[in-house]
PDB file of C-alpha atoms and ligand atoms in Angstrom:
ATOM      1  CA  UNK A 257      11.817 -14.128   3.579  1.00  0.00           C
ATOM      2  CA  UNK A 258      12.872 -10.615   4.394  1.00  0.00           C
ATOM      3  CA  UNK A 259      11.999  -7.860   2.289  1.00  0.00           C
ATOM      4  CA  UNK A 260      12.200  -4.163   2.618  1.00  0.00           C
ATOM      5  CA  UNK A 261      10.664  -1.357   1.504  1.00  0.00           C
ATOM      6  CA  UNK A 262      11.857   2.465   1.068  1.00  0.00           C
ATOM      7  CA  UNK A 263      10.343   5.922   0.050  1.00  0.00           C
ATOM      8  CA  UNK A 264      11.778   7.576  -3.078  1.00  0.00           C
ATOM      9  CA  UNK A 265      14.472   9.325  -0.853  1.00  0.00           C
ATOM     10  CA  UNK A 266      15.456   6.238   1.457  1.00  0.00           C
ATOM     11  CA  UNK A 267      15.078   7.278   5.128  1.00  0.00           C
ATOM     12  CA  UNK A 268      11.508   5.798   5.906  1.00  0.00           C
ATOM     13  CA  UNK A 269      12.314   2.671   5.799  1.00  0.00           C
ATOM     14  CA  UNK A 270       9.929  -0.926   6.305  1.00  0.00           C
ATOM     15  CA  UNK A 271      11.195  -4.406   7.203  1.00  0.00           C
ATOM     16  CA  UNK A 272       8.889  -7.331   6.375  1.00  0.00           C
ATOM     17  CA  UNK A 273       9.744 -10.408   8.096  1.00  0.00           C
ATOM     18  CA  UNK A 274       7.554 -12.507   6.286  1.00  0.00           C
ATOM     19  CA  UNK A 275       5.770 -13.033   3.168  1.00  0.00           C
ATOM     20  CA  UNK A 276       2.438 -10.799   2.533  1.00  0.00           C
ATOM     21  CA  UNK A 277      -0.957 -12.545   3.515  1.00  0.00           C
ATOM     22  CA  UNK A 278      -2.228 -11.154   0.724  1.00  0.00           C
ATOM     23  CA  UNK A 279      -1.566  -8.560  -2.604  1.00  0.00           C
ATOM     24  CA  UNK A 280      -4.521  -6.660  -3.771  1.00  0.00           C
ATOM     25  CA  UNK A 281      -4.614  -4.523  -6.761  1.00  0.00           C
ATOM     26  CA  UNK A 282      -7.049  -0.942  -6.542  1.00  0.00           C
ATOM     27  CA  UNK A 283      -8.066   1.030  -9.081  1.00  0.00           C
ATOM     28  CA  UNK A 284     -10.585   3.367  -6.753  1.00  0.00           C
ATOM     29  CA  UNK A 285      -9.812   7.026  -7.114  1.00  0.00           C
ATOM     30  CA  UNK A 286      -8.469   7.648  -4.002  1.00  0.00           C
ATOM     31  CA  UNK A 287      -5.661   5.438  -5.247  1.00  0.00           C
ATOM     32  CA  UNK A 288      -4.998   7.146  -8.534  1.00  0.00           C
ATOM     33  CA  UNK A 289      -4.726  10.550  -6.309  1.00  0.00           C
ATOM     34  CA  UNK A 290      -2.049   8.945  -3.347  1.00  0.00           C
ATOM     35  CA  UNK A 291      -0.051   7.237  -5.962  1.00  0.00           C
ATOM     36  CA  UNK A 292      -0.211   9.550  -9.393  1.00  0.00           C
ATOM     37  CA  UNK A 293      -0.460   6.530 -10.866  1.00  0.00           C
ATOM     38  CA  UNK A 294      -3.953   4.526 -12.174  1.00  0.00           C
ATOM     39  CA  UNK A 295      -4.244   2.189 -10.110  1.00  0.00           C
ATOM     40  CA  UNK A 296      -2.119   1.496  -6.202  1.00  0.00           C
ATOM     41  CA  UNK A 297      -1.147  -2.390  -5.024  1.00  0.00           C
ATOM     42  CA  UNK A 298      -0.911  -2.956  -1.015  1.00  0.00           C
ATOM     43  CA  UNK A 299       1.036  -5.916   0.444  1.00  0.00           C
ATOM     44  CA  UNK A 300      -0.953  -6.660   3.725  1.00  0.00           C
ATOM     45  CA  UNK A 301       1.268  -8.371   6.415  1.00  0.00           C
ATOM     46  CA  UNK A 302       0.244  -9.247   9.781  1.00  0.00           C
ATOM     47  CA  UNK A 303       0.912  -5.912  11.971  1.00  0.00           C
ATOM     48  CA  UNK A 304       3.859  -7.651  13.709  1.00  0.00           C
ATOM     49  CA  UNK A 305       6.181  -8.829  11.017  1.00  0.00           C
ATOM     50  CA  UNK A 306       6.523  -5.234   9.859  1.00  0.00           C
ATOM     51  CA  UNK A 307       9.120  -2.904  11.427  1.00  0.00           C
ATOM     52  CA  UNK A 308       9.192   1.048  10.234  1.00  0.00           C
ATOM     53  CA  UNK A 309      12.107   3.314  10.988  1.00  0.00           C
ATOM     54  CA  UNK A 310      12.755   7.027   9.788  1.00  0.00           C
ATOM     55  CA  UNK A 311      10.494  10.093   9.906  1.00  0.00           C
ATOM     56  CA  UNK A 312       7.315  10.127   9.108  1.00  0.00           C
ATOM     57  CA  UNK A 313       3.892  11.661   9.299  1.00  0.00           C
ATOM     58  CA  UNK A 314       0.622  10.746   9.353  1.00  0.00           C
ATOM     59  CA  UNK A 315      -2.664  11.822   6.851  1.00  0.00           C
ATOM     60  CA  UNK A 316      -6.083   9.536   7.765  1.00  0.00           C
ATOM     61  CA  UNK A 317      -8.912   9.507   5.814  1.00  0.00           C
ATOM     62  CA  UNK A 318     -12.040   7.921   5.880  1.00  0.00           C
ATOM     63  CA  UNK A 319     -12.449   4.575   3.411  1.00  0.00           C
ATOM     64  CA  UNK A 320     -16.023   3.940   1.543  1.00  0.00           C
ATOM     65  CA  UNK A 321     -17.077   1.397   4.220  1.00  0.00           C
ATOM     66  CA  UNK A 322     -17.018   4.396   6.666  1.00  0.00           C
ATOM     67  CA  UNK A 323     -13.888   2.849   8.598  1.00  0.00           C
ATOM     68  CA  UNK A 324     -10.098   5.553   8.372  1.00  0.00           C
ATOM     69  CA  UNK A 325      -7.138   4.680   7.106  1.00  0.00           C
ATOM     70  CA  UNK A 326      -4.145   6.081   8.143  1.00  0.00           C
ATOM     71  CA  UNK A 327      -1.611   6.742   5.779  1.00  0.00           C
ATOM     72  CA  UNK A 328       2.199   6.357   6.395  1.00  0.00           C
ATOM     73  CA  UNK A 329       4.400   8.974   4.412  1.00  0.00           C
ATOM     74  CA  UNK A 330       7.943  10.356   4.400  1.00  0.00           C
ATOM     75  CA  UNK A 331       7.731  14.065   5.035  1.00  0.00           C
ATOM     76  CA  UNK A 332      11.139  14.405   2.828  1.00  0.00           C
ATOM     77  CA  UNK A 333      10.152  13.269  -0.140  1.00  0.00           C
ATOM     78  CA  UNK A 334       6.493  12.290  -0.180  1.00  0.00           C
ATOM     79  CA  UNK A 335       6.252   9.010  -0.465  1.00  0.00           C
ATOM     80  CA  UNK A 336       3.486   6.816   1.119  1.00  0.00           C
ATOM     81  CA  UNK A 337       4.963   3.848   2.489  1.00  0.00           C
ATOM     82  CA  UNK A 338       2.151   2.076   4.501  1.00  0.00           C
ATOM     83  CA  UNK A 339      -1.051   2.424   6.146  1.00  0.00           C
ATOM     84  CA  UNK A 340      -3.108   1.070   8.565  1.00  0.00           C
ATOM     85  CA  UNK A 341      -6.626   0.329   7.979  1.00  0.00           C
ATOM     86  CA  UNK A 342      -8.356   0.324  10.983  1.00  0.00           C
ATOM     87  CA  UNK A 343     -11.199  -2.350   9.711  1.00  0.00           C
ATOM     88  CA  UNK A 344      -8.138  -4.800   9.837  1.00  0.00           C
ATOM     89  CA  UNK A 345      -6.464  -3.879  12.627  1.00  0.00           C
ATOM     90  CA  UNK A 346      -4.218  -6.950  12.988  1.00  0.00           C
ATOM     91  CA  UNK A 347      -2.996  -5.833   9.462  1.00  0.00           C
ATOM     92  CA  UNK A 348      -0.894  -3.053   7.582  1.00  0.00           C
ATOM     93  CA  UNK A 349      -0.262  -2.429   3.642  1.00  0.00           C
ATOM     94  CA  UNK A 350       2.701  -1.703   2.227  1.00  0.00           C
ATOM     95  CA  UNK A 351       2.954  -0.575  -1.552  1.00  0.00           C
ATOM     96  CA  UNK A 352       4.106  -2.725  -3.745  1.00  0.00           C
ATOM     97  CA  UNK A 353       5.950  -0.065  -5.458  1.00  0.00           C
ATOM     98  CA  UNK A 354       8.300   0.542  -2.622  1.00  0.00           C
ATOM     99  CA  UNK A 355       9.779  -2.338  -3.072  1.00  0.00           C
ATOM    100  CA  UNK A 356      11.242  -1.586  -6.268  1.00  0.00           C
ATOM    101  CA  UNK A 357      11.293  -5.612  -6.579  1.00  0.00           C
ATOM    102  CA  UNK A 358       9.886  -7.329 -10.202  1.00  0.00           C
ATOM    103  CA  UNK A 359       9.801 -10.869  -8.516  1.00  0.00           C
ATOM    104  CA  UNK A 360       7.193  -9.282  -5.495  1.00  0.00           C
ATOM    105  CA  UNK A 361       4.315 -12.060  -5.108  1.00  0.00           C
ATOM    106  CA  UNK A 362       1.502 -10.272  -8.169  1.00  0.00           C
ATOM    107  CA  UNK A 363      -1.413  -9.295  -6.852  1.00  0.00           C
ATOM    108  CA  UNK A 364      -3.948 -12.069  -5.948  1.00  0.00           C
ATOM    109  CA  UNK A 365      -7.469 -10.021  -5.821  1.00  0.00           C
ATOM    110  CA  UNK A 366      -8.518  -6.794  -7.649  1.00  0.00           C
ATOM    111  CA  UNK A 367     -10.545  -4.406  -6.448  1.00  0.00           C
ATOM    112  CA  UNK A 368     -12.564  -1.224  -7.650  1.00  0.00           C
ATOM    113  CA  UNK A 369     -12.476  -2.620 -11.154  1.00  0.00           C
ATOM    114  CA  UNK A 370     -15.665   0.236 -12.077  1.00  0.00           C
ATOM    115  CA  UNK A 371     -12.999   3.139 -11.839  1.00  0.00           C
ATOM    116  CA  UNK A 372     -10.395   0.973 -13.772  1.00  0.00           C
ATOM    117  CA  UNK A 373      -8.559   3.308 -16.936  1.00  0.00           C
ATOM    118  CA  UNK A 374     -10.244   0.832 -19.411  1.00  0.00           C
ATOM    119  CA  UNK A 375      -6.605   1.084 -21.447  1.00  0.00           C
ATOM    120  CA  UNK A 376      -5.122  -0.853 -17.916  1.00  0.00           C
ATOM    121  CA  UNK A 377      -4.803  -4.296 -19.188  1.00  0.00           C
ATOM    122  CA  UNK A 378      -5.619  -7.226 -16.366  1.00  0.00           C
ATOM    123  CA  UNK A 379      -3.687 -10.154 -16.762  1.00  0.00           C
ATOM    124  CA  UNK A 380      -5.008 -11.745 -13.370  1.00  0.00           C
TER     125      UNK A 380
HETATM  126 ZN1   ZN B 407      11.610   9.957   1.634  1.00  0.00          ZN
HETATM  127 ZN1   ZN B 408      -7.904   2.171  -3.592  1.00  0.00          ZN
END
């Protein structure tokens, strides 16, 4: 199944051609800084079903196991659309959020649960 994925203004755009290999929910704080939010959820599809088109730029930083990740965002508007960690090369992550789709496949694994908002309610 084809899904796609936008930024808030539309032009950086990602095609998945197939389903994710897996959804993980983080609540590190690194997350809670890219996303505003309290927690971020990456899709992770293999590296070759996903297609980007539209500006972009680029913003790396290094992850706690020492390894970068290179974030994806829409110099427009802001919006981080994937990144590529570079432990899992043969993968990228794609917010969930981008989407904008209810009936995206929940998240299957959570991670960073110590930094968790304890008022964030897990239901997985
Ligand atoms: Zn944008
Ligand atoms: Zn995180």
């Amino acid at each position: 199944m084809e899904r796609r994925a936008t930024c808030s203004c539309g032009q950086l755009t990602v095609r998945c051609a197939a389903d994710p290999i897996s959804v993980s929910l983080c609540h590190c704080l690194a997350c809670q800084k890219r996303t505003g939010s309290t927690y971020g959820i990456a899709a992770f599809f293999a590296r070759d079903q996903v297609h980007a088109s539209g500006q972009e730029r680029r913003y790396t930083r290094p992850s706690d196991s020492g390894c970068d990740i290179t974030f994806r965002f829409c110099p427009n508007c802001g919006s981080t659309v994937l990144w590529e960690p570079s432990r899992k090369p043969e993968t990228i992550a794609v917010a969930v959020g981008a989407f904008a789709d209810p009936a995206f496949p929940p998240p299957s694994k959570v991670v960073y649960e110590q930094h968790r908002h304890p008022w964030v309610e897990m239901t997985i």
